[in-house]
JSON list of C-alpha atoms in Angstrom, two decimals:
[
{"chain": "A", "resi": 1, "resn": "MET", "atom": "CA", "xyz": [-2.44, -9.57, -11.86]},
{"chain": "A", "resi": 2, "resn": "LEU", "atom": "CA", "xyz": [-2.46, -5.81, -11.47]},
{"chain": "A", "resi": 3, "resn": "TYR", "atom": "CA", "xyz": [-4.36, -3.96, -8.75]},
{"chain": "A", "resi": 4, "resn": "HIS", "atom": "CA", "xyz": [-4.96, -0.29, -8.06]},
{"chain": "A", "resi": 5, "resn": "VAL", "atom": "CA", "xyz": [-4.93, 0.19, -4.28]},
{"chain": "A", "resi": 6, "resn": "ARG", "atom": "CA", "xyz": [-5.74, 3.30, -2.27]},
{"chain": "A", "resi": 7, "resn": "MET", "atom": "CA", "xyz": [-4.61, 3.34, 1.35]},
{"chain": "A", "resi": 8, "resn": "ASP", "atom": "CA", "xyz": [-5.85, 6.01, 3.76]},
{"chain": "A", "resi": 9, "resn": "VAL", "atom": "CA", "xyz": [-3.84, 6.00, 6.99]},
{"chain": "A", "resi": 10, "resn": "ARG", "atom": "CA", "xyz": [-5.60, 6.71, 10.29]},
{"chain": "A", "resi": 11, "resn": "ILE", "atom": "CA", "xyz": [-3.03, 6.49, 13.09]},
{"chain": "A", "resi": 12, "resn": "PRO", "atom": "CA", "xyz": [-4.65, 7.38, 16.43]},
{"chain": "A", "resi": 13, "resn": "GLN", "atom": "CA", "xyz": [-3.77, 10.92, 17.52]},
{"chain": "A", "resi": 14, "resn": "ASP", "atom": "CA", "xyz": [-2.99, 9.72, 21.03]},
{"chain": "A", "resi": 15, "resn": "MET", "atom": "CA", "xyz": [-0.48, 7.04, 19.98]},
{"chain": "A", "resi": 16, "resn": "ASP", "atom": "CA", "xyz": [2.80, 7.25, 21.87]},
{"chain": "A", "resi": 17, "resn": "PRO", "atom": "CA", "xyz": [5.28, 9.20, 19.69]},
{"chain": "A", "resi": 18, "resn": "GLU", "atom": "CA", "xyz": [8.01, 6.56, 20.07]},
{"chain": "A", "resi": 19, "resn": "ALA", "atom": "CA", "xyz": [5.61, 3.77, 19.15]},
{"chain": "A", "resi": 20, "resn": "LYS", "atom": "CA", "xyz": [4.43, 5.78, 16.15]},
{"chain": "A", "resi": 21, "resn": "ALA", "atom": "CA", "xyz": [8.00, 6.44, 14.99]},
{"chain": "A", "resi": 22, "resn": "ASP", "atom": "CA", "xyz": [8.80, 2.71, 15.27]},
{"chain": "A", "resi": 23, "resn": "LEU", "atom": "CA", "xyz": [5.61, 1.78, 13.41]},
{"chain": "A", "resi": 24, "resn": "VAL", "atom": "CA", "xyz": [6.33, 4.22, 10.57]},
{"chain": "A", "resi": 25, "resn": "ALA", "atom": "CA", "xyz": [9.96, 3.03, 10.30]},
{"chain": "A", "resi": 26, "resn": "ARG", "atom": "CA", "xyz": [8.83, -0.63, 10.06]},
{"chain": "A", "resi": 27, "resn": "GLU", "atom": "CA", "xyz": [6.23, 0.36, 7.45]},
{"chain": "A", "resi": 28, "resn": "LYS", "atom": "CA", "xyz": [8.85, 2.09, 5.32]},
{"chain": "A", "resi": 29, "resn": "ALA", "atom": "CA", "xyz": [11.24, -0.88, 5.51]},
{"chain": "A", "resi": 30, "resn": "TYR", "atom": "CA", "xyz": [8.49, -3.36, 4.57]},
{"chain": "A", "resi": 31, "resn": "ALA", "atom": "CA", "xyz": [7.20, -1.17, 1.71]},
{"chain": "A", "resi": 32, "resn": "GLN", "atom": "CA", "xyz": [10.68, -0.76, 0.27]},
{"chain": "A", "resi": 33, "resn": "GLU", "atom": "CA", "xyz": [11.32, -4.51, 0.49]},
{"chain": "A", "resi": 34, "resn": "VAL", "atom": "CA", "xyz": [8.09, -5.22, -1.43]},
{"chain": "A", "resi": 35, "resn": "GLN", "atom": "CA", "xyz": [8.97, -2.55, -4.01]},
{"chain": "A", "resi": 36, "resn": "ARG", "atom": "CA", "xyz": [12.43, -4.08, -4.54]},
{"chain": "A", "resi": 37, "resn": "SER", "atom": "CA", "xyz": [10.75, -7.47, -5.13]},
{"chain": "A", "resi": 38, "resn": "GLY", "atom": "CA", "xyz": [8.81, -5.97, -8.06]},
{"chain": "A", "resi": 39, "resn": "ARG", "atom": "CA", "xyz": [5.40, -6.61, -6.52]},
{"chain": "A", "resi": 40, "resn": "TRP", "atom": "CA", "xyz": [4.82, -2.87, -5.78]},
{"chain": "A", "resi": 41, "resn": "PRO", "atom": "CA", "xyz": [5.96, -1.11, -8.95]},
{"chain": "A", "resi": 42, "resn": "HIS", "atom": "CA", "xyz": [4.16, 2.20, -8.38]},
{"chain": "A", "resi": 43, "resn": "LEU", "atom": "CA", "xyz": [3.58, 4.22, -5.21]},
{"chain": "A", "resi": 44, "resn": "TRP", "atom": "CA", "xyz": [2.30, 7.80, -5.09]},
{"chain": "A", "resi": 45, "resn": "ARG", "atom": "CA", "xyz": [1.22, 10.16, -2.32]},
{"chain": "A", "resi": 46, "resn": "VAL", "atom": "CA", "xyz": [-2.20, 11.75, -2.42]},
{"chain": "A", "resi": 47, "resn": "VAL", "atom": "CA", "xyz": [-1.57, 15.48, -2.10]},
{"chain": "A", "resi": 48, "resn": "GLY", "atom": "CA", "xyz": [-2.85, 16.99, 1.12]},
{"chain": "A", "resi": 49, "resn": "GLU", "atom": "CA", "xyz": [-3.85, 13.66, 2.68]},
{"chain": "A", "resi": 50, "resn": "TYR", "atom": "CA", "xyz": [-2.17, 10.91, 4.69]},
{"chain": "A", "resi": 51, "resn": "ALA", "atom": "CA", "xyz": [-2.93, 8.49, 1.87]},
{"chain": "A", "resi": 52, "resn": "ASN", "atom": "CA", "xyz": [-1.36, 6.85, -1.14]},
{"chain": "A", "resi": 53, "resn": "VAL", "atom": "CA", "xyz": [-2.35, 5.17, -4.36]},
{"chain": "A", "resi": 54, "resn": "SER", "atom": "CA", "xyz": [-0.37, 2.25, -5.64]},
{"chain": "A", "resi": 55, "resn": "ILE", "atom": "CA", "xyz": [-0.18, -0.38, -8.33]},
{"chain": "A", "resi": 56, "resn": "PHE", "atom": "CA", "xyz": [0.59, -3.90, -7.16]},
{"chain": "A", "resi": 57, "resn": "ASP", "atom": "CA", "xyz": [1.63, -6.74, -9.46]},
{"chain": "A", "resi": 58, "resn": "VAL", "atom": "CA", "xyz": [0.95, -10.03, -7.67]},
{"chain": "A", "resi": 59, "resn": "GLU", "atom": "CA", "xyz": [-0.23, -13.48, -8.68]},
{"chain": "A", "resi": 60, "resn": "SER", "atom": "CA", "xyz": [-3.62, -13.55, -6.94]},
{"chain": "A", "resi": 61, "resn": "ASN", "atom": "CA", "xyz": [-6.18, -11.90, -4.68]},
{"chain": "A", "resi": 62, "resn": "ASP", "atom": "CA", "xyz": [-4.85, -13.95, -1.79]},
{"chain": "A", "resi": 63, "resn": "ALA", "atom": "CA", "xyz": [-1.27, -12.84, -2.48]},
{"chain": "A", "resi": 64, "resn": "LEU", "atom": "CA", "xyz": [-2.38, -9.20, -2.44]},
{"chain": "A", "resi": 65, "resn": "HIS", "atom": "CA", "xyz": [-4.27, -9.71, 0.81]},
{"chain": "A", "resi": 66, "resn": "ASP", "atom": "CA", "xyz": [-1.23, -11.35, 2.41]},
{"chain": "A", "resi": 67, "resn": "LEU", "atom": "CA", "xyz": [1.01, -8.51, 1.24]},
{"chain": "A", "resi": 68, "resn": "LEU", "atom": "CA", "xyz": [-1.34, -5.77, 2.45]},
{"chain": "A", "resi": 69, "resn": "SER", "atom": "CA", "xyz": [-2.10, -7.41, 5.78]},
{"chain": "A", "resi": 70, "resn": "GLY", "atom": "CA", "xyz": [1.66, -7.66, 6.37]},
{"chain": "A", "resi": 71, "resn": "LEU", "atom": "CA", "xyz": [1.99, -3.88, 6.34]},
{"chain": "A", "resi": 72, "resn": "PRO", "atom": "CA", "xyz": [2.72, -2.67, 9.89]},
{"chain": "A", "resi": 73, "resn": "LEU", "atom": "CA", "xyz": [0.18, 0.17, 9.37]},
{"chain": "A", "resi": 74, "resn": "PHE", "atom": "CA", "xyz": [-2.51, -2.26, 8.14]},
{"chain": "A", "resi": 75, "resn": "PRO", "atom": "CA", "xyz": [-4.59, -2.01, 11.36]},
{"chain": "A", "resi": 76, "resn": "TYR", "atom": "CA", "xyz": [-4.70, 1.77, 10.88]},
{"chain": "A", "resi": 77, "resn": "MET", "atom": "CA", "xyz": [-5.65, 1.87, 7.19]},
{"chain": "A", "resi": 78, "resn": "ASP", "atom": "CA", "xyz": [-8.81, 2.09, 5.16]},
{"chain": "A", "resi": 79, "resn": "ILE", "atom": "CA", "xyz": [-7.94, 0.21, 1.95]},
{"chain": "A", "resi": 80, "resn": "SER", "atom": "CA", "xyz": [-9.76, 0.17, -1.38]},
{"chain": "A", "resi": 81, "resn": "VAL", "atom": "CA", "xyz": [-8.73, -2.38, -4.02]},
{"chain": "A", "resi": 82, "resn": "THR", "atom": "CA", "xyz": [-9.61, -2.28, -7.73]},
{"chain": "A", "resi": 83, "resn": "PRO", "atom": "CA", "xyz": [-8.48, -5.20, -9.93]},
{"chain": "A", "resi": 84, "resn": "LEU", "atom": "CA", "xyz": [-7.21, -3.99, -13.32]},
{"chain": "A", "resi": 85, "resn": "ALA", "atom": "CA", "xyz": [-7.57, -5.50, -16.78]},
{"chain": "A", "resi": 86, "resn": "THR", "atom": "CA", "xyz": [-5.86, -4.69, -20.06]},
{"chain": "A", "resi": 87, "resn": "HIS", "atom": "CA", "xyz": [-7.58, -1.94, -22.02]},
{"chain": "A", "resi": 88, "resn": "PRO", "atom": "CA", "xyz": [-8.03, -2.72, -25.75]},
{"chain": "A", "resi": 89, "resn": "SER", "atom": "CA", "xyz": [-6.90, 0.82, -26.76]},
{"chain": "A", "resi": 90, "resn": "SER", "atom": "CA", "xyz": [-3.73, 0.81, -24.67]},
{"chain": "A", "resi": 91, "resn": "LEU", "atom": "CA", "xyz": [-0.44, 1.14, -26.55]},
{"chain": "A", "resi": 92, "resn": "SER", "atom": "CA", "xyz": [1.46, -0.42, -23.64]},
{"chain": "A", "resi": 93, "resn": "SER", "atom": "CA", "xyz": [-0.56, -3.63, -23.33]}
]
């Protein structure tokens, strides 16, 4: 199943800089691991914002929730999920 996911990151301004650097490094490692597995085939920044839009390819809603809640930045994100379906006019379906 494909999902369009927008993640807006809201790290507290007063977070300790070393803790923040560790958190961001763990986030990057986890995200790259999920991308290598094929479950996160597309990841884009949103220009001018600390946010991204992504396409996830996972087997279920529960699998997506488990994946997203495993992100180290999960407690600091506002996440919007849109399930996707094949469009009848798409050439790539």
